[in-house]
Amino acid sequence: MGNPSGLLSNMGSVFGALIILFMVLSSAIKIVPEYKRIVIFRLGRLAGSRGPGIIFVIPVVDRTMFIDLRILTMDVPVQEVITRDNVPIKVNAVVYFRVMEPSRSVVEVEDYVTATSQLAQTTLRSVVGSVELDEVLSSREKINHELQKIIDERTDPWGIKVSAVEVKELELPEGMKRAMARQAEAERERRAKIIAAEGELQAAATLAQAAQQMELSPITLQLRYLQTVREITSSERSSTTLFPVPIELMKPFIDKFTKTS
């Protein structure tokens, strides 16, 4: 009959070996999701990126880093900028970017998210500060495109692709807001006066054409006169109205009387 203590010792050794084997296997097997990649450094040297799926690495020898390939949304904090025409404004933006080359995003820059954020802030101040306030207000799409182009070019060596940059909010000084409100009101008044003047011009031209037509056909003037009389007499208000009788209306009677006499 064997020694019980020796048997327990052997079982403990086997159990310990199984635990060590399990730990080694768990550290050697990496499961990489579809939207991530794993960058492997073997003895300090870049061994490339792997994934998705099950990836086997060498414990102790390999060091790994997971990189997310999805589009990241990053808010650019509010920046105080002075435009080219010396107007102080506050502006912020949002940047959409993603990692295209995982290995370069790890090797070329220490922290690609922080680096992209700092670059976006400086570029936002530079681009907005190089244009006048009117252009900032009216050509926001152009500024967005310029920001996206500059940031994308500078992050390309890091393996980063900037897909879009959008200026979110623009805060103006109170004095500038009041001045712009007065300017907008003056512009509306100017347009209203122009529209009224154009209307009067068209009405005058129409009246001139009507006068010419009446001059060619005097009966038209008489018909218009009778229509006006009818409109006034058909009013609900009872009043006494005196109408001057044009001589043209009496002319047929005068001619007839002259012939008979």
CSV table of C-alpha atoms in Angstrom, one decimal:
chain,number,residue,atom,x,y,z
A,1,MET,CA,0.0,0.0,0.0
A,2,GLY,CA,1.5,3.3,-1.1
A,3,ASN,CA,2.3,6.3,1.1
A,4,PRO,CA,-0.7,8.6,1.3
A,5,SER,CA,1.4,11.7,1.9
A,6,GLY,CA,3.4,11.0,-1.2
A,7,LEU,CA,0.2,10.6,-3.2
A,8,LEU,CA,-1.1,13.9,-2.0
A,9,SER,CA,2.2,15.5,-2.8
A,10,ASN,CA,2.1,14.2,-6.3
A,11,MET,CA,-1.5,15.3,-6.8
A,12,GLY,CA,-0.6,18.8,-5.5
A,13,SER,CA,2.3,19.0,-8.0
A,14,VAL,CA,0.1,17.9,-10.9
A,15,PHE,CA,-2.6,20.5,-9.8
A,16,GLY,CA,0.0,23.2,-9.6
A,17,ALA,CA,1.4,22.3,-13.0
A,18,LEU,CA,-2.1,22.5,-14.5
A,19,ILE,CA,-2.6,25.9,-13.0
A,20,ILE,CA,0.7,27.1,-14.4
A,21,LEU,CA,-0.2,25.6,-17.8
A,22,PHE,CA,-3.6,27.3,-17.7
A,23,MET,CA,-2.1,30.7,-16.9
A,24,VAL,CA,0.5,30.3,-19.7
A,25,LEU,CA,-2.1,29.3,-22.2
A,26,SER,CA,-4.4,32.1,-21.2
A,27,SER,CA,-1.6,34.7,-21.6
A,28,ALA,CA,-0.6,33.1,-24.9
A,29,ILE,CA,-4.1,33.2,-26.5
A,30,LYS,CA,-5.6,36.6,-27.4
A,31,ILE,CA,-9.1,37.0,-28.8
A,32,VAL,CA,-9.3,40.1,-31.1
A,33,PRO,CA,-12.8,41.5,-31.9
A,34,GLU,CA,-13.6,42.5,-35.5
A,35,TYR,CA,-13.3,46.3,-34.7
A,36,LYS,CA,-9.9,46.0,-33.1
A,37,ARG,CA,-6.3,44.9,-34.0
A,38,ILE,CA,-3.5,43.8,-31.7
A,39,VAL,CA,0.0,45.2,-32.2
A,40,ILE,CA,2.8,42.8,-31.1
A,41,PHE,CA,6.3,43.7,-30.0
A,42,ARG,CA,8.6,40.8,-29.7
A,43,LEU,CA,11.6,41.4,-27.5
A,44,GLY,CA,11.1,45.1,-28.1
A,45,ARG,CA,10.9,44.9,-31.9
A,46,LEU,CA,7.7,45.5,-33.8
A,47,ALA,CA,6.3,42.2,-35.0
A,48,GLY,CA,3.2,43.7,-36.8
A,49,SER,CA,-0.4,43.8,-36.1
A,50,ARG,CA,-2.8,40.9,-36.0
A,51,GLY,CA,-6.6,40.2,-36.0
A,52,PRO,CA,-9.4,39.7,-35.9
A,53,GLY,CA,-9.9,36.2,-34.4
A,54,ILE,CA,-7.7,34.1,-32.1
A,55,ILE,CA,-4.1,35.2,-31.9
A,56,PHE,CA,-1.3,33.2,-30.3
A,57,VAL,CA,1.6,35.1,-28.7
A,58,ILE,CA,4.7,34.1,-26.8
A,59,PRO,CA,4.3,34.8,-23.1
A,60,VAL,CA,7.0,37.0,-21.5
A,61,VAL,CA,8.6,37.5,-24.9
A,62,ASP,CA,5.7,39.3,-26.6
A,63,ARG,CA,4.2,42.6,-25.5
A,64,THR,CA,0.8,43.4,-27.0
A,65,MET,CA,-1.4,46.5,-27.4
A,66,PHE,CA,-5.0,46.6,-28.6
A,67,ILE,CA,-6.0,49.4,-31.1
A,68,ASP,CA,-9.6,50.3,-31.8
A,69,LEU,CA,-10.4,50.8,-35.5
A,70,ARG,CA,-13.8,52.4,-35.1
A,71,ILE,CA,-14.4,56.1,-35.9
A,72,LEU,CA,-13.7,58.1,-32.8
A,73,THR,CA,-15.6,61.4,-32.0
A,74,MET,CA,-13.5,64.0,-30.2
A,75,ASP,CA,-14.7,67.3,-29.0
A,76,VAL,CA,-12.3,70.2,-29.4
A,77,PRO,CA,-12.5,72.5,-26.4
A,78,VAL,CA,-13.6,76.1,-26.7
A,79,GLN,CA,-10.8,78.2,-28.2
A,80,GLU,CA,-10.5,82.0,-27.9
A,81,VAL,CA,-9.5,83.3,-31.3
A,82,ILE,CA,-9.0,86.8,-32.7
A,83,THR,CA,-10.1,87.0,-36.4
A,84,ARG,CA,-8.1,88.8,-39.1
A,85,ASP,CA,-10.3,91.9,-38.6
A,86,ASN,CA,-9.5,91.9,-34.8
A,87,VAL,CA,-12.8,90.5,-33.5
A,88,PRO,CA,-12.4,88.3,-30.4
A,89,ILE,CA,-14.6,85.2,-30.7
A,90,LYS,CA,-14.9,81.8,-29.0
A,91,VAL,CA,-15.3,78.7,-31.1
A,92,ASN,CA,-15.2,74.9,-30.7
A,93,ALA,CA,-15.4,71.9,-33.0
A,94,VAL,CA,-15.8,68.2,-33.3
A,95,VAL,CA,-13.3,65.9,-35.1
A,96,TYR,CA,-14.2,62.4,-36.6
A,97,PHE,CA,-11.2,60.2,-37.1
A,98,ARG,CA,-10.1,56.6,-37.1
A,99,VAL,CA,-6.9,54.5,-37.1
A,100,MET,CA,-6.0,53.1,-40.5
A,101,GLU,CA,-2.6,51.6,-39.7
A,102,PRO,CA,-2.4,50.3,-36.1
A,103,SER,CA,1.3,49.7,-36.1
A,104,ARG,CA,2.1,53.3,-37.0
A,105,SER,CA,-0.4,54.7,-34.5
A,106,VAL,CA,1.7,53.0,-31.8
A,107,VAL,CA,5.2,53.5,-33.1
A,108,GLU,CA,5.1,57.0,-34.6
A,109,VAL,CA,3.3,58.8,-31.7
A,110,GLU,CA,3.1,58.2,-28.0
A,111,ASP,CA,-0.7,58.8,-27.6
A,112,TYR,CA,-2.5,59.4,-30.9
A,113,VAL,CA,-5.7,60.6,-29.3
A,114,THR,CA,-4.0,63.3,-27.3
A,115,ALA,CA,-1.8,64.3,-30.2
A,116,THR,CA,-4.8,64.6,-32.5
A,117,SER,CA,-6.7,66.7,-30.0
A,118,GLN,CA,-3.8,69.1,-29.5
A,119,LEU,CA,-3.3,69.3,-33.3
A,120,ALA,CA,-7.0,70.0,-33.8
A,121,GLN,CA,-6.9,72.9,-31.2
A,122,THR,CA,-3.9,74.6,-32.7
A,123,THR,CA,-5.3,74.2,-36.3
A,124,LEU,CA,-8.7,75.6,-35.3
A,125,ARG,CA,-7.1,78.7,-33.8
A,126,SER,CA,-4.9,79.1,-36.9
A,127,VAL,CA,-7.6,78.7,-39.5
A,128,VAL,CA,-10.2,80.8,-37.8
A,129,GLY,CA,-7.7,83.5,-37.0
A,130,SER,CA,-6.6,83.8,-40.6
A,131,VAL,CA,-10.1,84.9,-41.9
A,132,GLU,CA,-12.5,87.8,-41.2
A,133,LEU,CA,-15.6,87.4,-39.1
A,134,ASP,CA,-18.0,87.7,-42.0
A,135,GLU,CA,-16.3,84.7,-43.7
A,136,VAL,CA,-16.4,82.7,-40.4
A,137,LEU,CA,-20.2,83.3,-40.3
A,138,SER,CA,-21.0,82.8,-44.0
A,139,SER,CA,-18.4,80.2,-45.1
A,140,ARG,CA,-18.4,77.6,-42.3
A,141,GLU,CA,-18.4,74.7,-44.8
A,142,LYS,CA,-15.2,76.1,-46.4
A,143,ILE,CA,-13.6,76.4,-43.0
A,144,ASN,CA,-14.6,72.8,-42.0
A,145,HIS,CA,-13.1,71.5,-45.2
A,146,GLU,CA,-9.9,73.5,-44.6
A,147,LEU,CA,-9.6,72.1,-41.0
A,148,GLN,CA,-10.2,68.6,-42.2
A,149,LYS,CA,-7.6,68.8,-44.9
A,150,ILE,CA,-4.8,70.3,-42.6
A,151,ILE,CA,-5.4,67.9,-39.7
A,152,ASP,CA,-5.6,64.9,-42.0
A,153,GLU,CA,-2.3,65.8,-43.7
A,154,ARG,CA,-0.5,66.1,-40.4
A,155,THR,CA,-1.9,63.0,-38.8
A,156,ASP,CA,-1.3,60.8,-41.9
A,157,PRO,CA,2.3,59.8,-40.7
A,158,TRP,CA,0.6,58.5,-37.5
A,159,GLY,CA,-1.7,56.2,-39.5
A,160,ILE,CA,-4.7,58.3,-38.7
A,161,LYS,CA,-7.5,59.3,-41.1
A,162,VAL,CA,-9.5,62.4,-40.3
A,163,SER,CA,-12.8,62.0,-42.1
A,164,ALA,CA,-14.6,65.2,-41.0
A,165,VAL,CA,-14.2,68.3,-38.8
A,166,GLU,CA,-17.3,70.4,-37.9
A,167,VAL,CA,-17.3,73.8,-36.2
A,168,LYS,CA,-20.0,73.4,-33.6
A,169,GLU,CA,-20.6,76.8,-31.8
A,170,LEU,CA,-19.5,80.3,-32.4
A,171,GLU,CA,-19.8,82.8,-29.5
A,172,LEU,CA,-19.5,86.6,-30.3
A,173,PRO,CA,-19.0,89.5,-27.9
A,174,GLU,CA,-22.2,91.2,-26.8
A,175,GLY,CA,-21.3,94.5,-28.5
A,176,MET,CA,-20.7,92.7,-31.8
A,177,LYS,CA,-24.1,90.9,-31.5
A,178,ARG,CA,-25.9,94.3,-31.0
A,179,ALA,CA,-24.0,95.8,-33.9
A,180,MET,CA,-24.9,92.9,-36.2
A,181,ALA,CA,-28.5,93.2,-35.1
A,182,ARG,CA,-28.6,96.9,-36.0
A,183,GLN,CA,-26.9,96.1,-39.3
A,184,ALA,CA,-29.5,93.4,-40.1
A,185,GLU,CA,-32.4,95.7,-39.2
A,186,ALA,CA,-31.0,98.5,-41.4
A,187,GLU,CA,-30.6,96.0,-44.2
A,188,ARG,CA,-34.2,94.9,-43.9
A,189,GLU,CA,-35.4,98.5,-43.9
A,190,ARG,CA,-33.3,99.2,-47.0
A,191,ARG,CA,-34.8,96.2,-48.8
A,192,ALA,CA,-38.3,97.2,-47.8
A,193,LYS,CA,-37.8,100.7,-49.2
A,194,ILE,CA,-36.4,99.3,-52.4
A,195,ILE,CA,-39.4,97.0,-52.8
A,196,ALA,CA,-41.8,99.9,-52.1
A,197,ALA,CA,-40.1,102.1,-54.6
A,198,GLU,CA,-40.2,99.4,-57.2
A,199,GLY,CA,-43.9,98.9,-56.5
A,200,GLU,CA,-44.6,102.6,-57.0
A,201,LEU,CA,-42.6,102.6,-60.2
A,202,GLN,CA,-44.6,99.7,-61.6
A,203,ALA,CA,-47.8,101.4,-60.5
A,204,ALA,CA,-46.8,104.7,-62.2
A,205,ALA,CA,-45.9,102.9,-65.4
A,206,THR,CA,-49.3,101.1,-65.3
A,207,LEU,CA,-51.2,104.4,-64.7
A,208,ALA,CA,-49.2,106.0,-67.6
A,209,GLN,CA,-50.3,103.2,-69.9
A,210,ALA,CA,-53.9,103.6,-68.7
A,211,ALA,CA,-53.8,107.3,-69.3
A,212,GLN,CA,-52.5,106.8,-72.8
A,213,GLN,CA,-55.3,104.3,-73.5
A,214,MET,CA,-58.0,106.7,-72.2
A,215,GLU,CA,-56.6,109.5,-74.3
A,216,LEU,CA,-56.9,107.3,-77.4
A,217,SER,CA,-60.5,106.3,-76.5
A,218,PRO,CA,-62.4,109.0,-74.5
A,219,ILE,CA,-65.3,106.6,-74.0
A,220,THR,CA,-63.1,104.6,-71.7
A,221,LEU,CA,-62.8,107.6,-69.3
A,222,GLN,CA,-66.6,108.0,-69.3
A,223,LEU,CA,-67.1,104.3,-68.5
A,224,ARG,CA,-64.5,104.5,-65.7
A,225,TYR,CA,-66.3,107.6,-64.3
A,226,LEU,CA,-69.7,105.8,-64.3
A,227,GLN,CA,-68.1,102.7,-62.6
A,228,THR,CA,-66.7,105.0,-59.9
A,229,VAL,CA,-70.1,106.6,-59.4
A,230,ARG,CA,-71.8,103.2,-59.1
A,231,GLU,CA,-69.2,102.0,-56.5
A,232,ILE,CA,-69.8,105.1,-54.4
A,233,THR,CA,-73.6,105.1,-54.5
A,234,SER,CA,-73.8,101.4,-53.8
A,235,SER,CA,-72.1,101.9,-50.4
A,236,GLU,CA,-74.1,101.0,-47.3
A,237,ARG,CA,-73.4,104.3,-45.6
A,238,SER,CA,-76.0,106.9,-46.4
A,239,SER,CA,-74.5,110.2,-47.4
A,240,THR,CA,-74.9,113.0,-49.8
A,241,THR,CA,-72.3,113.1,-52.6
A,242,LEU,CA,-71.8,115.7,-55.2
A,243,PHE,CA,-70.4,114.5,-58.6
A,244,PRO,CA,-69.0,116.8,-61.2
A,245,VAL,CA,-70.4,116.0,-64.6
A,246,PRO,CA,-67.7,115.9,-67.3
A,247,ILE,CA,-68.5,117.9,-70.3
A,248,GLU,CA,-67.8,114.8,-72.5
A,249,LEU,CA,-71.0,113.2,-71.1
A,250,MET,CA,-73.1,116.2,-72.2
A,251,LYS,CA,-71.5,116.6,-75.6
A,252,PRO,CA,-73.9,114.3,-77.5
A,253,PHE,CA,-76.9,116.3,-76.2
A,254,ILE,CA,-75.2,119.6,-77.0
A,255,ASP,CA,-74.5,118.5,-80.5
A,256,LYS,CA,-78.1,117.3,-81.0
A,257,PHE,CA,-79.4,120.6,-79.7
A,258,THR,CA,-77.2,122.6,-81.9
A,259,LYS,CA,-78.3,120.7,-85.0
A,260,THR,CA,-82.0,121.1,-84.3
A,261,SER,CA,-81.6,124.8,-83.7
